[in-house]
Amino acid sequence: MSRVYDNKPLQSIPVENHTWAGCWNPARDNLLNKVPGGPGVLMDGILMGRSRHVITDSEKQKFRYVVLQVKPSVAHKRKFDKTSGVEIEPNFSDNKKVNTGHLMSSYKTEAKGVSDKLTTSSVRDLINRPELIKLTSKHDKAECIALWAEEQQLDSIELENGDTVRLKTVTDSPFIFSLAKLDTVTSQVSNYAGGENVGASWTDKVMSMKSHDSTQPADDGAGADEDEWDD
């Protein structure tokens, strides 16, 4: 049974007005690309706060945004196929468990290729812009990232503090390309807004691999390994 979206919780948040010197153009003003061609960030996190902002530029054009304070739980660089340009899955883990003896209870941890996993500090370094931070700094929360969504992007999604969200940024910037709310029990997408559907491929892929592994016969060989999702 579908639920009618009610945006009253969003409308109850006070609007802050800001005057922008010049024409508001994030791409031209280097707000979108600190490094030209940066792929952007793919992130799961918990929504800790929201604020509403209206930017009025020198041409009296108004641009409405909701800034989300998100505490990342896992973040990776977005990855694209160099030939087709199609987005591909990131390398989710930089470690693997390797059996060190005849008993399956004896393991050591080894590097598993090159991971594109990002720390919260790394995400900030990639996407934060001083010009935008000064507009929202009073709303900053510990361990959170400030992410900008056009107000109309959130027309189809109902968000509350404490929700678990999955999002992609527009290149290496704080602007949100797509956003989904996750069911905390099943890790399935329960509500979605933005660019192409981010889906639930992260969890689906990991869980299908673990399910497949559980059906395989035990191997006492020393080379047995197991992917780690929780690093």
Coordinates of N, CA and C in Angstrom, one line a residue:
M1 N 0.9 -1.2 0.0 CA 0.0 0.0 0.0 C 0.9 1.2 0.0
S2 N 0.7 2.1 -1.0 CA 1.5 3.2 -1.1 C 1.1 4.3 -0.1
R3 N 2.1 5.1 0.3 CA 1.8 6.2 1.3 C 2.0 7.5 0.6
V4 N 1.0 8.4 0.7 CA 1.1 9.8 0.1 C 2.2 10.6 0.9
Y5 N 3.0 11.2 0.1 CA 4.1 11.9 0.6 C 3.6 13.2 1.3
D6 N 4.0 13.5 2.5 CA 3.7 14.7 3.2 C 4.9 15.5 3.5
N7 N 5.0 16.7 2.9 CA 6.2 17.5 3.0 C 6.1 18.5 4.2
K8 N 5.1 18.4 5.0 CA 5.0 19.3 6.2 C 6.2 19.4 7.0
P9 N 6.9 18.2 7.3 CA 8.1 18.3 8.2 C 9.2 19.2 7.5
L10 N 9.3 19.1 6.2 CA 10.3 20.0 5.5 C 9.9 21.4 5.6
Q11 N 8.6 21.7 5.3 CA 8.1 23.1 5.3 C 8.2 23.7 6.6
S12 N 8.3 23.0 7.7 CA 8.3 23.6 9.0 C 9.8 24.0 9.4
I13 N 10.7 23.7 8.6 CA 12.1 24.1 8.8 C 12.3 25.6 8.3
P14 N 12.8 26.5 9.2 CA 12.9 27.9 8.7 C 13.8 28.0 7.5
V15 N 13.5 29.0 6.7 CA 14.3 29.3 5.5 C 15.3 30.4 5.8
E16 N 16.6 30.1 5.4 CA 17.6 31.1 5.5 C 17.9 31.7 4.2
N17 N 18.0 33.0 4.1 CA 18.2 33.7 2.8 C 19.7 34.2 2.7
H18 N 20.3 34.0 1.6 CA 21.6 34.4 1.3 C 21.7 35.2 0.0
T19 N 22.5 36.2 0.0 CA 22.8 37.0 -1.2 C 24.1 36.5 -1.8
W20 N 24.1 36.2 -3.1 CA 25.3 35.7 -3.8 C 25.8 36.7 -4.8
A21 N 27.0 37.1 -4.6 CA 27.6 38.1 -5.5 C 27.8 37.5 -6.9
G22 N 27.2 38.1 -7.9 CA 27.3 37.6 -9.2 C 26.2 36.6 -9.5
C23 N 26.3 36.0 -10.7 CA 25.3 35.0 -11.1 C 25.5 33.6 -10.5
W24 N 24.5 33.0 -9.9 CA 24.7 31.7 -9.3 C 24.9 30.6 -10.3
N25 N 26.1 30.1 -10.4 CA 26.4 29.1 -11.4 C 27.5 28.2 -10.8
P26 N 27.1 27.2 -10.1 CA 28.1 26.3 -9.3 C 29.2 25.8 -10.2
A27 N 28.9 25.3 -11.4 CA 29.9 24.7 -12.3 C 30.9 25.8 -12.7
R28 N 30.5 27.0 -13.1 CA 31.4 28.0 -13.5 C 32.2 28.5 -12.4
D29 N 31.6 28.6 -11.2 CA 32.3 29.2 -10.0 C 33.2 28.2 -9.3
N30 N 33.4 27.0 -9.9 CA 34.3 26.0 -9.4 C 33.7 25.4 -8.1
L31 N 32.4 25.4 -7.9 CA 31.8 24.8 -6.7 C 31.6 23.3 -6.9
L32 N 31.5 22.9 -8.2 CA 31.2 21.5 -8.5 C 32.5 20.7 -8.7
N33 N 33.6 21.3 -9.2 CA 34.8 20.6 -9.5 C 36.0 21.2 -8.9
K34 N 36.5 20.7 -7.8 CA 37.8 21.1 -7.3 C 38.9 20.6 -8.2
V35 N 38.7 19.3 -8.6 CA 39.6 18.7 -9.6 C 38.7 18.4 -10.8
P36 N 38.9 19.0 -12.0 CA 38.1 18.7 -13.1 C 37.9 17.2 -13.4
G37 N 36.7 16.8 -13.6 CA 36.5 15.4 -13.9 C 36.4 14.4 -12.7
G38 N 36.5 15.0 -11.4 CA 36.4 14.1 -10.3 C 35.1 13.3 -10.3
P39 N 35.2 12.0 -10.0 CA 34.0 11.1 -10.2 C 32.9 11.3 -9.3
G40 N 33.2 11.9 -8.1 CA 32.1 12.0 -7.1 C 32.2 10.9 -6.0
V41 N 31.3 11.0 -5.1 CA 31.3 10.1 -3.9 C 30.0 9.3 -3.8
L42 N 30.1 8.0 -3.5 CA 29.0 7.1 -3.2 C 29.0 6.8 -1.7
M43 N 27.9 7.1 -1.0 CA 27.9 7.1 0.5 C 26.6 6.6 1.1
D44 N 26.8 5.8 2.1 CA 25.7 5.4 3.0 C 25.9 6.2 4.3
G45 N 24.9 6.7 5.0 CA 25.0 7.4 6.2 C 23.7 7.6 6.9
I46 N 23.8 8.3 8.0 CA 22.6 8.6 8.8 C 22.3 10.1 8.8
L47 N 21.1 10.4 8.5 CA 20.7 11.9 8.4 C 20.6 12.4 9.9
M48 N 21.4 13.4 10.2 CA 21.4 14.0 11.5 C 20.8 15.3 11.6
G49 N 20.6 16.0 10.5 CA 20.0 17.3 10.6 C 19.7 17.9 9.2
R50 N 18.8 18.9 9.1 CA 18.5 19.5 7.8 C 18.3 21.0 8.0
S51 N 18.7 21.8 7.0 CA 18.4 23.2 7.0 C 18.0 23.6 5.6
R52 N 17.2 24.7 5.5 CA 16.7 25.2 4.2 C 17.4 26.5 3.9
H53 N 17.7 26.7 2.6 CA 18.5 27.9 2.2 C 18.0 28.4 0.8
V54 N 17.8 29.7 0.7 CA 17.5 30.3 -0.6 C 18.7 31.2 -1.0
I55 N 19.2 30.9 -2.2 CA 20.3 31.8 -2.7 C 19.7 32.7 -3.7
T56 N 19.9 34.0 -3.5 CA 19.5 35.1 -4.4 C 20.7 35.7 -5.1
D57 N 20.8 35.6 -6.4 CA 22.0 36.1 -7.0 C 21.8 37.5 -7.5
S58 N 22.8 38.0 -8.2 CA 22.8 39.4 -8.7 C 21.7 39.7 -9.7
E59 N 21.2 38.7 -10.3 CA 20.2 38.8 -11.3 C 18.8 38.6 -10.7
K60 N 18.8 38.5 -9.4 CA 17.5 38.4 -8.6 C 16.9 37.0 -8.8
Q61 N 17.7 36.1 -9.3 CA 17.2 34.7 -9.4 C 17.3 34.0 -8.1
K62 N 16.3 33.2 -7.7 CA 16.3 32.5 -6.5 C 16.5 31.0 -6.7
F63 N 17.3 30.4 -5.8 CA 17.6 28.9 -5.9 C 17.4 28.3 -4.6
R64 N 16.6 27.4 -4.5 CA 16.2 26.8 -3.2 C 16.9 25.5 -2.9
Y65 N 17.5 25.3 -1.8 CA 18.2 24.1 -1.4 C 17.8 23.6 0.0
V66 N 18.0 22.3 0.2 CA 17.9 21.7 1.5 C 19.3 21.2 1.8
V67 N 20.0 21.6 2.9 CA 21.3 21.0 3.2 C 21.1 19.9 4.2
L68 N 21.6 18.8 3.9 CA 21.5 17.6 4.8 C 22.8 17.4 5.5
Q69 N 22.7 17.2 6.8 CA 23.9 16.8 7.6 C 23.9 15.3 7.7
V70 N 24.8 14.7 7.0 CA 24.9 13.2 7.0 C 26.1 12.7 7.6
K71 N 26.0 11.7 8.6 CA 27.1 11.1 9.2 C 27.4 9.8 8.4
P72 N 28.5 9.8 7.7 CA 28.8 8.6 6.8 C 29.1 7.4 7.6
S73 N 28.6 6.3 7.1 CA 28.9 5.0 7.7 C 29.9 4.2 6.8
V74 N 29.8 4.5 5.5 CA 30.7 3.9 4.5 C 30.7 4.8 3.3
A75 N 31.8 5.1 2.7 CA 31.9 6.0 1.5 C 33.0 5.5 0.6
H76 N 32.7 5.6 -0.7 CA 33.7 5.2 -1.8 C 33.6 6.3 -2.9
K77 N 34.7 6.3 -3.6 CA 34.7 7.1 -4.9 C 33.8 6.5 -5.9
R78 N 33.0 7.2 -6.6 CA 32.2 6.7 -7.7 C 33.2 6.2 -8.8
K79 N 32.9 5.2 -9.5 CA 33.8 4.7 -10.6 C 33.0 4.5 -11.9
F80 N 33.6 4.8 -13.0 CA 33.0 4.7 -14.3 C 33.9 4.0 -15.2
D81 N 33.3 3.2 -16.1 CA 34.1 2.5 -17.1 C 34.7 3.5 -18.1
K82 N 36.0 3.3 -18.3 CA 36.7 4.3 -19.2 C 36.2 4.3 -20.6
T83 N 35.7 3.2 -21.1 CA 35.3 3.1 -22.5 C 33.9 3.5 -22.7
S84 N 33.0 2.9 -21.9 CA 31.5 3.2 -22.0 C 31.0 4.4 -21.2
G85 N 31.7 4.7 -20.2 CA 31.3 5.8 -19.3 C 30.2 5.4 -18.3
V86 N 29.9 4.1 -18.3 CA 28.8 3.5 -17.4 C 29.4 3.4 -16.0
E87 N 28.6 3.8 -15.0 CA 29.1 3.6 -13.7 C 29.2 2.2 -13.3
I88 N 30.2 1.8 -12.5 CA 30.5 0.5 -12.1 C 30.6 0.5 -10.6
E89 N 30.5 -0.8 -10.0 CA 30.6 -0.9 -8.6 C 32.0 -0.5 -8.1
P90 N 32.2 0.1 -7.0 CA 33.5 0.4 -6.4 C 34.0 -0.8 -5.8
N91 N 35.3 -0.8 -5.4 CA 35.9 -1.9 -4.6 C 35.5 -1.7 -3.2
F92 N 34.6 -2.5 -2.7 CA 34.0 -2.3 -1.3 C 35.0 -2.6 -0.2
S93 N 36.0 -3.4 -0.4 CA 36.8 -3.8 0.8 C 38.3 -3.8 0.4
D94 N 39.1 -3.3 1.3 CA 40.5 -3.3 1.1 C 41.2 -4.4 1.8
N95 N 40.4 -5.3 2.5 CA 41.0 -6.4 3.2 C 40.4 -7.7 2.9
K96 N 41.0 -8.8 3.2 CA 40.5 -10.1 3.1 C 41.1 -11.0 4.2
K97 N 40.3 -12.0 4.7 CA 40.8 -12.9 5.6 C 41.4 -14.1 4.9
V98 N 42.6 -14.5 5.3 CA 43.3 -15.7 4.7 C 43.5 -16.7 5.8
N99 N 43.1 -17.9 5.6 CA 43.3 -19.0 6.5 C 44.8 -19.3 6.7
T100 N 45.3 -19.4 7.9 CA 46.8 -19.5 8.1 C 47.1 -20.9 8.6
G101 N 46.2 -21.8 8.7 CA 46.5 -23.2 9.1 C 45.4 -24.1 8.7
H102 N 45.5 -25.3 9.2 CA 44.5 -26.4 8.9 C 43.2 -26.2 9.5
L103 N 43.2 -25.4 10.6 CA 41.9 -25.1 11.3 C 41.3 -23.8 10.7
M104 N 40.0 -23.9 10.4 CA 39.4 -22.7 9.8 C 39.3 -21.5 10.7
S105 N 39.6 -21.7 12.0 CA 39.5 -20.6 13.0 C 40.7 -19.8 13.0
S106 N 41.7 -20.1 12.2 CA 43.0 -19.4 12.3 C 43.1 -18.5 11.0
Y107 N 43.1 -17.2 11.2 CA 43.1 -16.3 10.0 C 44.2 -15.2 10.2
K108 N 44.5 -14.6 9.1 CA 45.2 -13.3 9.2 C 44.6 -12.4 8.1
T109 N 44.8 -11.1 8.3 CA 44.2 -10.1 7.3 C 45.2 -9.6 6.4
E110 N 44.9 -9.6 5.1 CA 45.8 -9.2 4.0 C 45.1 -8.1 3.2
A111 N 45.9 -7.3 2.5 CA 45.3 -6.3 1.6 C 44.7 -7.0 0.4
K112 N 43.6 -6.5 -0.1 CA 42.9 -7.1 -1.2 C 42.8 -6.0 -2.3
G113 N 43.9 -5.9 -3.1 CA 43.9 -4.9 -4.2 C 43.9 -3.5 -3.6
V114 N 43.6 -2.6 -4.4 CA 43.5 -1.2 -4.1 C 42.1 -0.8 -3.8
S115 N 41.8 -0.4 -2.6 CA 40.4 0.0 -2.2 C 40.2 1.5 -2.5
D116 N 39.0 1.8 -2.9 CA 38.6 3.2 -3.1 C 37.7 3.7 -1.9
K117 N 37.8 3.0 -0.8 CA 37.0 3.4 0.4 C 37.6 4.8 0.9
L118 N 36.7 5.6 1.4 CA 37.1 6.9 1.8 C 36.7 7.1 3.3
T119 N 37.6 7.8 4.0 CA 37.3 8.2 5.4 C 36.4 9.4 5.4
T120 N 35.8 9.8 6.5 CA 35.0 11.0 6.6 C 35.9 12.2 6.3
S121 N 37.1 12.2 6.8 CA 38.0 13.3 6.5 C 38.3 13.4 5.0
S122 N 38.5 12.3 4.4 CA 38.8 12.3 2.9 C 37.6 12.8 2.1
V123 N 36.4 12.5 2.5 CA 35.2 13.0 1.9 C 35.1 14.5 2.0
R124 N 35.4 15.0 3.2 CA 35.4 16.5 3.4 C 36.4 17.1 2.5
D125 N 37.6 16.6 2.4 CA 38.7 17.2 1.5 C 38.2 17.2 0.1
L126 N 37.5 16.2 -0.4 CA 37.1 16.1 -1.8 C 36.0 17.1 -2.1
I127 N 35.0 17.2 -1.2 CA 33.8 17.9 -1.6 C 33.5 19.2 -1.0
N128 N 34.1 19.5 0.2 CA 33.8 20.8 0.9 C 34.3 22.0 0.1
R129 N 33.5 23.1 0.1 CA 33.8 24.3 -0.6 C 33.6 25.4 0.5
P130 N 34.7 26.2 0.7 CA 34.6 27.3 1.7 C 33.5 28.2 1.5
E131 N 33.1 28.5 0.3 CA 32.1 29.5 0.0 C 30.7 29.0 0.5
L132 N 30.5 27.7 0.5 CA 29.3 27.1 0.9 C 29.3 26.8 2.4
I133 N 30.4 26.4 2.9 CA 30.5 26.0 4.3 C 30.2 27.2 5.2
K134 N 30.6 28.4 4.8 CA 30.3 29.6 5.6 C 28.8 29.9 5.6
L135 N 28.0 29.4 4.7 CA 26.6 29.6 4.7 C 25.9 28.6 5.6
T136 N 26.5 27.5 5.9 CA 25.8 26.5 6.6 C 26.5 26.1 7.9
S137 N 27.6 26.7 8.2 CA 28.5 26.3 9.3 C 27.8 26.2 10.7
K138 N 26.8 27.1 10.9 CA 26.1 27.1 12.2 C 25.3 25.8 12.4
H139 N 25.0 25.1 11.3 CA 24.3 23.8 11.4 C 25.2 22.6 11.5
D140 N 26.5 22.8 11.4 CA 27.4 21.7 11.4 C 27.2 20.8 12.6
K141 N 27.3 19.5 12.4 CA 27.2 18.5 13.4 C 28.5 17.6 13.4
A142 N 28.9 17.2 14.6 CA 30.1 16.4 14.7 C 30.0 15.1 13.8
E143 N 31.1 14.9 13.0 CA 31.3 13.8 12.2 C 30.4 13.7 11.0
C144 N 29.8 14.9 10.7 CA 28.8 14.9 9.6 C 29.4 15.7 8.4
I145 N 28.8 15.4 7.2 CA 29.1 16.1 6.0 C 27.9 16.9 5.6
A146 N 28.1 18.2 5.1 CA 27.0 19.0 4.7 C 26.8 18.8 3.2
L147 N 25.6 18.3 2.8 CA 25.3 18.0 1.4 C 24.1 18.7 0.9
W148 N 24.2 19.3 -0.3 CA 23.2 20.2 -0.8 C 22.3 19.5 -1.9
A149 N 21.0 19.6 -1.6 CA 20.0 19.1 -2.6 C 19.1 20.2 -3.0
E150 N 18.8 20.3 -4.3 CA 17.8 21.2 -4.7 C 16.4 20.8 -4.0
E151 N 15.7 21.8 -3.6 CA 14.5 21.5 -2.8 C 13.5 20.6 -3.6
Q152 N 13.5 20.8 -4.9 CA 12.6 20.0 -5.8 C 13.0 18.6 -5.9
Q153 N 14.3 18.3 -5.6 CA 14.8 16.9 -5.7 C 14.1 16.1 -4.6
L154 N 13.7 16.8 -3.5 CA 13.2 16.0 -2.4 C 11.7 16.0 -2.4
D155 N 11.0 16.4 -3.5 CA 9.6 16.4 -3.5 C 9.0 15.0 -3.3
S156 N 9.7 14.0 -3.8 CA 9.2 12.6 -3.8 C 9.7 11.8 -2.6
I157 N 10.4 12.4 -1.7 CA 11.0 11.6 -0.6 C 10.8 12.2 0.7
E158 N 10.3 11.5 1.7 CA 10.1 12.0 3.0 C 11.2 11.6 3.9
L159 N 11.9 12.6 4.5 CA 13.1 12.3 5.3 C 12.9 12.8 6.7
E160 N 13.4 12.1 7.7 CA 13.4 12.5 9.1 C 14.8 12.3 9.6
N161 N 15.2 13.0 10.6 CA 16.5 12.8 11.3 C 16.5 11.4 11.8
G162 N 17.6 10.7 11.6 CA 17.8 9.3 12.1 C 17.6 8.4 10.9
D163 N 17.1 8.8 9.8 CA 16.9 7.9 8.6 C 18.3 7.5 8.1
T164 N 18.4 6.3 7.6 CA 19.6 5.9 6.9 C 19.4 6.1 5.4
V165 N 20.4 6.8 4.8 CA 20.3 7.2 3.4 C 21.5 6.7 2.6
R166 N 21.3 6.6 1.3 CA 22.4 6.3 0.4 C 22.3 7.4 -0.7
L167 N 23.5 8.0 -1.0 CA 23.5 9.1 -2.0 C 24.7 9.1 -2.8
K168 N 24.6 9.8 -4.0 CA 25.7 10.0 -4.9 C 25.9 11.5 -5.0
T169 N 27.1 12.0 -5.1 CA 27.3 13.4 -5.4 C 27.5 13.7 -6.8
V170 N 27.3 15.0 -7.2 CA 27.6 15.4 -8.6 C 29.1 15.7 -8.6
T171 N 29.9 14.9 -9.3 CA 31.3 15.0 -9.3 C 31.8 15.1 -7.9
D172 N 33.0 15.7 -7.7 CA 33.6 15.8 -6.3 C 33.1 17.1 -5.7
S173 N 31.8 17.1 -5.4 CA 31.1 18.4 -4.9 C 30.2 18.0 -3.8
P174 N 29.7 19.0 -3.0 CA 28.7 18.7 -2.0 C 27.2 18.7 -2.6
F175 N 27.1 18.8 -3.9 CA 25.7 18.7 -4.4 C 25.3 17.3 -4.7
I176 N 24.1 17.0 -4.3 CA 23.6 15.6 -4.4 C 23.0 15.3 -5.8
F177 N 23.5 14.2 -6.4 CA 23.0 13.8 -7.7 C 21.8 12.9 -7.5
S178 N 21.8 11.9 -6.6 CA 20.7 11.1 -6.3 C 20.7 10.7 -4.8
L179 N 19.5 10.4 -4.3 CA 19.4 10.1 -2.9 C 18.3 9.0 -2.7
A180 N 18.6 8.1 -1.8 CA 17.6 7.1 -1.5 C 17.6 6.9 0.0
K181 N 16.4 6.6 0.5 CA 16.2 6.2 2.0 C 16.2 4.7 2.1
L182 N 17.0 4.2 3.1 CA 17.1 2.7 3.2 C 16.2 2.2 4.4
D183 N 15.7 1.0 4.2 CA 15.0 0.3 5.3 C 16.1 -0.2 6.2
T184 N 16.2 0.1 7.4 CA 17.3 -0.3 8.3 C 17.3 -1.8 8.6
V185 N 16.1 -2.4 8.4 CA 16.0 -3.9 8.7 C 16.5 -4.7 7.5
T186 N 16.1 -4.3 6.3 CA 16.4 -5.1 5.1 C 17.5 -4.5 4.3
S187 N 17.9 -3.2 4.5 CA 18.8 -2.5 3.7 C 18.3 -2.3 2.3
Q188 N 17.0 -2.4 2.1 CA 16.5 -2.2 0.7 C 16.1 -0.7 0.6
V189 N 16.1 -0.2 -0.6 CA 15.7 1.2 -0.9 C 14.2 1.3 -0.6
S190 N 13.8 2.2 0.3 CA 12.3 2.4 0.6 C 11.8 3.7 0.0
N191 N 12.6 4.6 -0.4 CA 12.2 5.8 -1.0 C 13.4 6.4 -1.8
Y192 N 13.1 7.1 -2.9 CA 14.2 7.5 -3.8 C 13.9 8.8 -4.4
A193 N 15.0 9.6 -4.7 CA 14.9 10.9 -5.4 C 16.2 11.2 -6.1
G194 N 16.1 11.9 -7.2 CA 17.4 12.3 -7.8 C 17.6 11.7 -9.2
G195 N 18.9 11.5 -9.5 CA 19.4 11.0 -10.8 C 18.9 9.6 -11.0
E196 N 19.7 8.8 -11.7 CA 19.3 7.4 -12.0 C 19.2 6.6 -10.7
N197 N 18.3 5.6 -10.6 CA 18.1 4.9 -9.4 C 19.4 4.3 -8.8
V198 N 19.7 4.6 -7.6 CA 20.9 4.1 -7.0 C 20.7 2.6 -6.6
G199 N 19.4 2.2 -6.5 CA 19.1 0.8 -6.2 C 19.7 0.4 -4.9
A200 N 19.6 -1.0 -4.7 CA 20.2 -1.5 -3.4 C 21.3 -2.5 -3.8
S201 N 22.1 -2.1 -4.8 CA 23.1 -3.1 -5.4 C 24.2 -3.3 -4.4
W202 N 24.5 -2.4 -3.5 CA 25.6 -2.6 -2.6 C 25.3 -3.8 -1.7
T203 N 24.1 -3.7 -1.0 CA 23.8 -4.8 -0.1 C 23.4 -6.1 -0.8
D204 N 22.7 -5.9 -1.9 CA 22.3 -7.1 -2.7 C 23.5 -7.9 -3.1
K205 N 24.5 -7.2 -3.6 CA 25.7 -7.9 -4.1 C 26.4 -8.6 -3.0
V206 N 26.6 -7.9 -1.8 CA 27.3 -8.5 -0.7 C 26.6 -9.7 -0.2
M207 N 25.3 -9.6 0.0 CA 24.5 -10.6 0.6 C 24.4 -11.9 -0.3
S208 N 24.3 -11.6 -1.6 CA 24.3 -12.7 -2.5 C 25.6 -13.5 -2.5
M209 N 26.7 -12.8 -2.4 CA 28.0 -13.4 -2.3 C 28.1 -14.3 -1.0
K210 N 27.6 -13.7 0.1 CA 27.7 -14.4 1.4 C 26.8 -15.7 1.3
S211 N 25.6 -15.5 0.7 CA 24.7 -16.7 0.6 C 25.3 -17.8 -0.3
H212 N 26.0 -17.4 -1.4 CA 26.7 -18.3 -2.2 C 27.8 -19.0 -1.5
D213 N 28.6 -18.2 -0.7 CA 29.7 -18.8 0.1 C 29.2 -19.9 1.1
S214 N 28.0 -19.6 1.7 CA 27.5 -20.5 2.7 C 27.1 -21.9 2.2
T215 N 26.8 -21.9 0.9 CA 26.4 -23.2 0.3 C 27.6 -24.0 -0.2
Q216 N 28.8 -23.5 -0.2 CA 30.0 -24.2 -0.6 C 30.5 -25.1 0.4
P217 N 31.0 -26.3 0.1 CA 31.6 -27.2 1.1 C 32.9 -26.5 1.7
A218 N 33.1 -26.9 3.0 CA 34.3 -26.3 3.7 C 35.6 -26.8 3.1
D219 N 36.6 -26.0 3.0 CA 37.8 -26.3 2.4 C 38.9 -26.0 3.5
D220 N 39.7 -27.1 3.8 CA 40.7 -27.0 4.8 C 42.0 -26.4 4.3
G221 N 42.0 -26.0 3.0 CA 43.2 -25.5 2.4 C 43.7 -24.2 3.0
A222 N 44.9 -23.9 3.0 CA 45.5 -22.7 3.6 C 45.1 -21.5 2.8
G223 N 44.6 -21.6 1.6 CA 44.4 -20.4 0.8 C 43.0 -19.9 0.9
A224 N 42.1 -20.5 1.7 CA 40.8 -20.1 1.8 C 40.7 -18.6 2.3
D225 N 39.8 -17.8 1.7 CA 39.6 -16.5 2.2 C 38.1 -16.1 2.2
E226 N 37.8 -15.0 2.8 CA 36.5 -14.5 3.0 C 36.4 -13.0 2.9
D227 N 35.6 -12.4 2.0 CA 35.5 -11.0 1.9 C 35.0 -10.4 3.2
E228 N 35.5 -9.2 3.6 CA 35.0 -8.5 4.7 C 34.3 -7.3 4.3
W229 N 33.0 -7.2 4.8 CA 32.3 -5.9 4.5 C 32.5 -4.9 5.6
D230 N 32.5 -5.4 6.9 CA 32.7 -4.6 8.0 C 34.2 -4.5 8.3
D231 N 34.9 -3.5 7.8 CA 36.3 -3.3 8.1 C 36.5 -2.8 9.5

